[in-house]
Coordinates of C-alpha atoms and ligand atoms in Angstrom, one line a residue:
X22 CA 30.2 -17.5 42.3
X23 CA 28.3 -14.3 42.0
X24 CA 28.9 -14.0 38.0
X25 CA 27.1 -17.6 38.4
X26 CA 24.3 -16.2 40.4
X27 CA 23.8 -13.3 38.4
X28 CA 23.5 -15.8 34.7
X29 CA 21.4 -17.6 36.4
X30 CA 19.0 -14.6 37.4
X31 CA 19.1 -13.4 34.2
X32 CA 17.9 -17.1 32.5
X33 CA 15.5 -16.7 35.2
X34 CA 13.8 -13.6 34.5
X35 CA 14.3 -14.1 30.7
X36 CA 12.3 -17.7 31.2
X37 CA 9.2 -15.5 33.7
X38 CA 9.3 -12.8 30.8
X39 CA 8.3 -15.1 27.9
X40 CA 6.1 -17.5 29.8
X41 CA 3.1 -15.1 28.8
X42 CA 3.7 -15.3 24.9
X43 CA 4.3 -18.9 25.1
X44 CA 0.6 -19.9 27.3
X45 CA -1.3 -17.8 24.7
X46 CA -3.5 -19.8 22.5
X47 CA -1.2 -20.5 19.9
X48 CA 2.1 -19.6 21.6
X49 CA 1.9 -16.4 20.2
X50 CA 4.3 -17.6 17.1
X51 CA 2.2 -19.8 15.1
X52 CA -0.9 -18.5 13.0
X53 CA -4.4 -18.8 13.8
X54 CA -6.8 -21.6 13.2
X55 CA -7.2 -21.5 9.2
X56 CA -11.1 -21.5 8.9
X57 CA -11.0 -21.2 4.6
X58 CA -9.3 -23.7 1.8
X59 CA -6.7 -20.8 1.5
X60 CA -6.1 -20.3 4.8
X61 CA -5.0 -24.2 5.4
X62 CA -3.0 -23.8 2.3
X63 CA -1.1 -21.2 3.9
X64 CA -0.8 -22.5 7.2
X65 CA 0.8 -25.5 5.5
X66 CA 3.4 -23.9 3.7
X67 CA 4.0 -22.1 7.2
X68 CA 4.4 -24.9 9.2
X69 CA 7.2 -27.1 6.6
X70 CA 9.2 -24.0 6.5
X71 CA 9.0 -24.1 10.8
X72 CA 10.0 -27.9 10.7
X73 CA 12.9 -26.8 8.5
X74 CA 13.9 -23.3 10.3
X75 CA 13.6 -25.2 13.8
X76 CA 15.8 -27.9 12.7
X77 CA 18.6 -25.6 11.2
X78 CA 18.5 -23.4 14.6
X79 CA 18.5 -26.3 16.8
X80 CA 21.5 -27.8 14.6
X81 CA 23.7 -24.3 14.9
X82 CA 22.7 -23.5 18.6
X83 CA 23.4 -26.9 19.7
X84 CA 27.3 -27.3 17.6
X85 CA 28.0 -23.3 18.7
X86 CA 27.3 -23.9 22.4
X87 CA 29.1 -27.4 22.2
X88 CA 31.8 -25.9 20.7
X89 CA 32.3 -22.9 23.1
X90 CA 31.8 -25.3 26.0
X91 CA 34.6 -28.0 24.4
X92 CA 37.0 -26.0 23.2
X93 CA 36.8 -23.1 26.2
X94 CA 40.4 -21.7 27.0
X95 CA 40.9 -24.1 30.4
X96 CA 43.4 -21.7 31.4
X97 CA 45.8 -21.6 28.0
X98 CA 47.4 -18.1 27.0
X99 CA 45.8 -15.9 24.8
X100 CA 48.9 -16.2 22.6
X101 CA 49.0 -20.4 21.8
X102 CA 47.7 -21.2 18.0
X103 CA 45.1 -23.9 17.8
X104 CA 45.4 -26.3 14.8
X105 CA 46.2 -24.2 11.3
X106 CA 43.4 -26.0 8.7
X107 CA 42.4 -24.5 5.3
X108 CA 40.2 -25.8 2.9
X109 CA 38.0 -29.1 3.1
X110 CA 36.3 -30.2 0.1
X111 CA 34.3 -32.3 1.2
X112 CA 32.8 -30.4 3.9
X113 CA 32.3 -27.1 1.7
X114 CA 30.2 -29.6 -1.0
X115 CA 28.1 -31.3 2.0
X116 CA 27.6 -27.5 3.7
X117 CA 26.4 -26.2 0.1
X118 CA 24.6 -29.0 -1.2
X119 CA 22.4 -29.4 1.9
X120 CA 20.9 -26.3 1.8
X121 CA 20.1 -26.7 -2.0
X122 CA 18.3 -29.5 -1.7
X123 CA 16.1 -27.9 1.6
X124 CA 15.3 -24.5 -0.4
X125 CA 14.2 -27.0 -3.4
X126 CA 12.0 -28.8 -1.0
X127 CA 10.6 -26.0 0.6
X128 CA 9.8 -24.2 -2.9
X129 CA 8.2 -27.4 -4.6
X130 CA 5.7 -27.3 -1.4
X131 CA 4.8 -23.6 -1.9
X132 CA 4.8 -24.4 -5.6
X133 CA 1.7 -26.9 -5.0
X134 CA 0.2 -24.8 -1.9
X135 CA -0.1 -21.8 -4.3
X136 CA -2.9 -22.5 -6.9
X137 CA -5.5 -23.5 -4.4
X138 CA -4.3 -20.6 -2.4
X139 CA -4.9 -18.1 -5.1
X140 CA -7.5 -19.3 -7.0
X141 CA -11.1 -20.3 -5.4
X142 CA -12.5 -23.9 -6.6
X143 CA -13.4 -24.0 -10.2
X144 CA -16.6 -25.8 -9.8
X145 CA -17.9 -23.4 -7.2
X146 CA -20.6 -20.9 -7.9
X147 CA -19.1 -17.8 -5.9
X148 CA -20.7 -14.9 -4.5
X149 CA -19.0 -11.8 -5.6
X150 CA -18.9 -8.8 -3.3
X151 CA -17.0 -5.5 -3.7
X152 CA -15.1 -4.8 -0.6
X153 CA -14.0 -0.8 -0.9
X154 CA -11.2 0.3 1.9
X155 CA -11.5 4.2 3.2
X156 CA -9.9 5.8 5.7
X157 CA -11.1 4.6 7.5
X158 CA -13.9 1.9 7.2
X159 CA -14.7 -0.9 4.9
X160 CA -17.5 -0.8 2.8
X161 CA -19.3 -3.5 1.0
X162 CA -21.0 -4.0 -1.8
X163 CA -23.4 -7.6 -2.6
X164 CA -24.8 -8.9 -5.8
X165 CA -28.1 -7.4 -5.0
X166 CA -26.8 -4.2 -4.5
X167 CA -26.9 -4.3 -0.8
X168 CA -24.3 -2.5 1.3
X169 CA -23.2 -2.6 4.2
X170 CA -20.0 -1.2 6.3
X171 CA -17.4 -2.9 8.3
X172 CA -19.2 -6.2 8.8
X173 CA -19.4 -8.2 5.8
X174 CA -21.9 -10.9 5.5
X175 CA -21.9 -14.4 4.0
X176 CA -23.2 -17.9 4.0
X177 CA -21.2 -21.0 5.6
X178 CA -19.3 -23.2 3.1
X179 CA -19.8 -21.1 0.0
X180 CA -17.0 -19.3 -2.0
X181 CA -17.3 -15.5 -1.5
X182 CA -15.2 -13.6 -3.8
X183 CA -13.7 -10.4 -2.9
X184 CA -13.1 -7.6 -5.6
X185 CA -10.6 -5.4 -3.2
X186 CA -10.5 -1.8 -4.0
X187 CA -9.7 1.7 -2.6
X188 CA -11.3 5.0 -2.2
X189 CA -8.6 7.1 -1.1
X190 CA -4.8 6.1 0.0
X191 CA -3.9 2.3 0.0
X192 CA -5.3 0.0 2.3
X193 CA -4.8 -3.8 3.3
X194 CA -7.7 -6.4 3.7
X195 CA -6.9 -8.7 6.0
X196 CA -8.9 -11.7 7.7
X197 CA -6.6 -14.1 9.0
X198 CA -8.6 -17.1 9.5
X199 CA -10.2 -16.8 6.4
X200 CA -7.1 -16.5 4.0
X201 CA -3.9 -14.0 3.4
X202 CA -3.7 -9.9 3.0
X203 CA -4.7 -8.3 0.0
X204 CA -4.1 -4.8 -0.5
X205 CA -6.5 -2.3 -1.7
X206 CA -4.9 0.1 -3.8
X207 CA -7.2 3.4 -5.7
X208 CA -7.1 3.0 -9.3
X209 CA -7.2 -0.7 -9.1
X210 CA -8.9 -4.0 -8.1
X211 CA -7.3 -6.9 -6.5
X212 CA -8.9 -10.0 -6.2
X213 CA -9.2 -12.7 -3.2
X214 CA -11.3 -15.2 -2.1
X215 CA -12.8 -17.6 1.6
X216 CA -14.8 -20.7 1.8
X217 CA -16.0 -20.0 6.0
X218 CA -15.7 -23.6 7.2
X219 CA -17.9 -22.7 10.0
X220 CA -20.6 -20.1 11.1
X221 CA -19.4 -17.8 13.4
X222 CA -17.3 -14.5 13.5
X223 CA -14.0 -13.7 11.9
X224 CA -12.2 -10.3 12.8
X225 CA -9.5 -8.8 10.9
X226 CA -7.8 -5.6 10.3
X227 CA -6.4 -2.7 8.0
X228 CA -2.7 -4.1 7.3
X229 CA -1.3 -0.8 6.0
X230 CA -0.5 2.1 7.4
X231 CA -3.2 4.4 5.8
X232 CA -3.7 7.4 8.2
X233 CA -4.3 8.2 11.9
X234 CA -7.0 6.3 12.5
X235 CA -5.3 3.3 10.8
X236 CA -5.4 1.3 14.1
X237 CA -9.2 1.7 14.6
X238 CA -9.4 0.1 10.8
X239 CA -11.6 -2.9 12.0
X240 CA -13.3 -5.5 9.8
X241 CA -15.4 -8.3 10.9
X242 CA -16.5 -11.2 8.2
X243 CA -19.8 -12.7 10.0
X244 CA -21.2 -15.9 8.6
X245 CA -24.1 -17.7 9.1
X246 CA -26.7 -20.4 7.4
X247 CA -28.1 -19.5 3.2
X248 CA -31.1 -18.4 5.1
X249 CA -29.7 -15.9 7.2
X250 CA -27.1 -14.4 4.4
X251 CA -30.3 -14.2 1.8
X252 CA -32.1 -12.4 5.2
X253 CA -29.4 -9.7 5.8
X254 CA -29.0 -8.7 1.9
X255 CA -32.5 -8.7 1.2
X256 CA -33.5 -6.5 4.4
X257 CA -31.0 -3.9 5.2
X258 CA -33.6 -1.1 6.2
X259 CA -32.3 1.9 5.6
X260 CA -32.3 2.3 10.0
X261 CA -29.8 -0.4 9.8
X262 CA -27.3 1.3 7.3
X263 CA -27.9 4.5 8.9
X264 CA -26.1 3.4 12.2
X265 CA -23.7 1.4 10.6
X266 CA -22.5 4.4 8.6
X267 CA -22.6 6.8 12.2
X268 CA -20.7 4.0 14.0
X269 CA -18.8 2.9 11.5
X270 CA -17.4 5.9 9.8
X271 CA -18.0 9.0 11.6
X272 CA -18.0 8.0 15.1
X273 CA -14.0 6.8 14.7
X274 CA -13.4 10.7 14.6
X275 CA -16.9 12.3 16.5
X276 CA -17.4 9.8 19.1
X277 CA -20.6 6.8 19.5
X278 CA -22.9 9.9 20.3
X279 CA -21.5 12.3 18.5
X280 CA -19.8 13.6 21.5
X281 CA -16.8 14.4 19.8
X282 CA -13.3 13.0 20.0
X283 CA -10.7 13.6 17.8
X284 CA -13.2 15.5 15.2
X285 CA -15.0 18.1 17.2
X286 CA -18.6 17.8 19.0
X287 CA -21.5 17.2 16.7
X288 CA -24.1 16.6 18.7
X289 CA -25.6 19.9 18.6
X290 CA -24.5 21.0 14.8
X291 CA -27.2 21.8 12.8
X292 CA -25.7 20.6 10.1
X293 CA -26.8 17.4 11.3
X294 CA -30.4 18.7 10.1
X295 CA -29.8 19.8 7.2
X296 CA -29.3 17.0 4.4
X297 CA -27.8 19.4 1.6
X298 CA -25.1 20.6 3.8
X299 CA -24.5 17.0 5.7
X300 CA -24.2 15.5 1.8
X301 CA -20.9 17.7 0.8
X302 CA -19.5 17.5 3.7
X303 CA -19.5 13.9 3.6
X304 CA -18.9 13.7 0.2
X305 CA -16.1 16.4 -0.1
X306 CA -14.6 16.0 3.3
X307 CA -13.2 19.9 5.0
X308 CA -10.1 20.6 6.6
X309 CA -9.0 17.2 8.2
X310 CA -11.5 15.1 8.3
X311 CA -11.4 13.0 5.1
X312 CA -14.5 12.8 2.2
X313 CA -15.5 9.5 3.9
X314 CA -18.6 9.3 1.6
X315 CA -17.2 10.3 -2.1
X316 CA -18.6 6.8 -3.3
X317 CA -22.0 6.8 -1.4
X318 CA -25.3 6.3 -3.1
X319 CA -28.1 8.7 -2.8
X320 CA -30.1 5.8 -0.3
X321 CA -26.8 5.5 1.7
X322 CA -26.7 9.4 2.0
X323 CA -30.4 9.7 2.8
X324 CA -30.3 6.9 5.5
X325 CA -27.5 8.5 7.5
X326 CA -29.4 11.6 7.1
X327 CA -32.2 10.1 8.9
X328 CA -30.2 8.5 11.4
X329 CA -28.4 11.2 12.4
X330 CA -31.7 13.6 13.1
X331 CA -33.7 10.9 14.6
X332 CA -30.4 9.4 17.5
X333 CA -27.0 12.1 17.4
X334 CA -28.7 15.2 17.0
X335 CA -29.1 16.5 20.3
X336 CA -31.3 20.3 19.1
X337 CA -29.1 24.0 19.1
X338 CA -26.4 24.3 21.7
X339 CA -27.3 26.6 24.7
X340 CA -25.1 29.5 24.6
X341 CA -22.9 29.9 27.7
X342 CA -21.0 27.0 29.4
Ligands
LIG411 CU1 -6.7 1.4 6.2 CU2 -4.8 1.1 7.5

């Protein structure tokens, strides 16, 4: 009676425990809402190899618990044989050919997901834009020769594609409504590819392990109308950049206001006013804290320069305190 009471506690508990995981939007075990051609494609494949993994485990569960339940000892010695068999032919052929024919049905459906999950649609004119992982930021680059960091813009229902690289260690682009991971490895360029369904927001995040600020490796893909896209490239004032680039890159170590964090204070650094010094130390990095800008243009350099007197810089320290 208590051993009962105590199983049934325990299925209890175990039920309460995973309640939360199972009410969240998706039941926490199926991927999010595909919002790109290769997304869908994906989510496909995902979802036949479900139908045929839930079926196997529901199939095993069900004959082991059956079979504990039927053929429990009901008081018999430990010492009595059950029935002696060995070998059944016909059993071993079902039992191998079965799962033949289920891993050549699940590979001719990732066989004709794949090409429309790798490549974009030929008859698309894409938009090609650099995407450049650091540690730790993203960086763009558009046709136009535009930049921007962490937030990458683009128009609704046009092919974007991505030429994924590395500045430093290896990195891992990674939207998940908008397709799969691509890493982003120095030396090299991988390619990958969206088609935003819808306007709207799309957050993702640095899938590798690249350093300690890994977890704080944030992207966001932010699409709107033609009009808006041609707006954004065609009008980044160099104000605009300038924050981005503070928020973006340097704040992760040296806090929103320069305020310091993990990096130490800058707020009152004058190297913050002086551009020569400001430009190596960005470019070349010192000590720990990485050479975030080794790839920046002179503009890029310039507007952080002018962003940083004019909002972080906060005049000499006062001695004491
Ligand atoms: Cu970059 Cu993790």
């Amino acid at each position: 009676m208590r051993r009962k009471l105590f199983l049934l506690l325990v299925g209890v508990v175990a039920l309460l425990a995973t309640a939360g995981v199972a009410a969240a939007a998706n039941g926490g075990f199926t991927p999010v809402t595909p919002h790109s051609p290769n997304a869908a494609r994906t989510n496909d494949a995902y979802y036949v190899i479900l139908a045929f993994t839930g079926a196997i485990f529901l199939i095993v569960e069900g004959a082991l618990v059956t079979f504990i339940w039927r053929y429990r000892g009901r008081g018999r010695s430990r010492t009595v044989d059950a029935v002696q068999v060995h070998g059944n032919t016909r059993l071993e052929l079902i039992w191998t050919v079965i799962p033949v024919i289920i891993l050549c049905a699940i590979g001719l459906v990732v066989f004709y997901e794949l090409p429309g999950i790798s490549s974009a649609p030929a008859a698309a004119n894409p938009i090609r834009v650099t995407v450049e992982g650091h540690q730790f930021y993203w960086q763009f680059d558009y046709p136009n020769g535009a930049r921007s960091i962490n937030d990458l813009y683009a128009p609704v229902g046009q092919v974007v594609d991505l030429e994924v690289k590395s500045a430093d260690v290896i990195h891992s682009w990674w939207i998940p409504e908008l397709g799969g991971k691509i890493q982003a490895i120095p030396g090299r360029t991988n390619h990958i590819w969206f088609r935003a369904n819808a306007q709207g927001t799309y957050t993702g995040q640095c899938a590798e392990l690249c350093g300690l600020y890994h977890a704080d490796m944030t992207a966001r893909v932010i699409v709107g109308t033609g009009a808006e896209y041609h707006t954004f490239v065609t009008s980044t004032a160099p104000a605009v950049l300038g924050k981005a680039e503070f928020q973006g890159v340097c704040a992760t170590c040296h806090g929103m206001q320069g305020q310091g964090g993990y990096g130490p204070n800058l707020s009152s650094n004058p190297l913050l006013i002086q551009p020569a010094g400001l430009d190596t130390i960005v470019r070349n990095g010192r000590g720990l804290m990485p050479a975030v800008g080794n790839t920046w243009t002179a503009a890029q350099m310039k507007a952080l320069v002018q962003y940083v007197k004019t909002d972080v810089y906060k005049g000499a320290a006062t001695s004491g305190g």
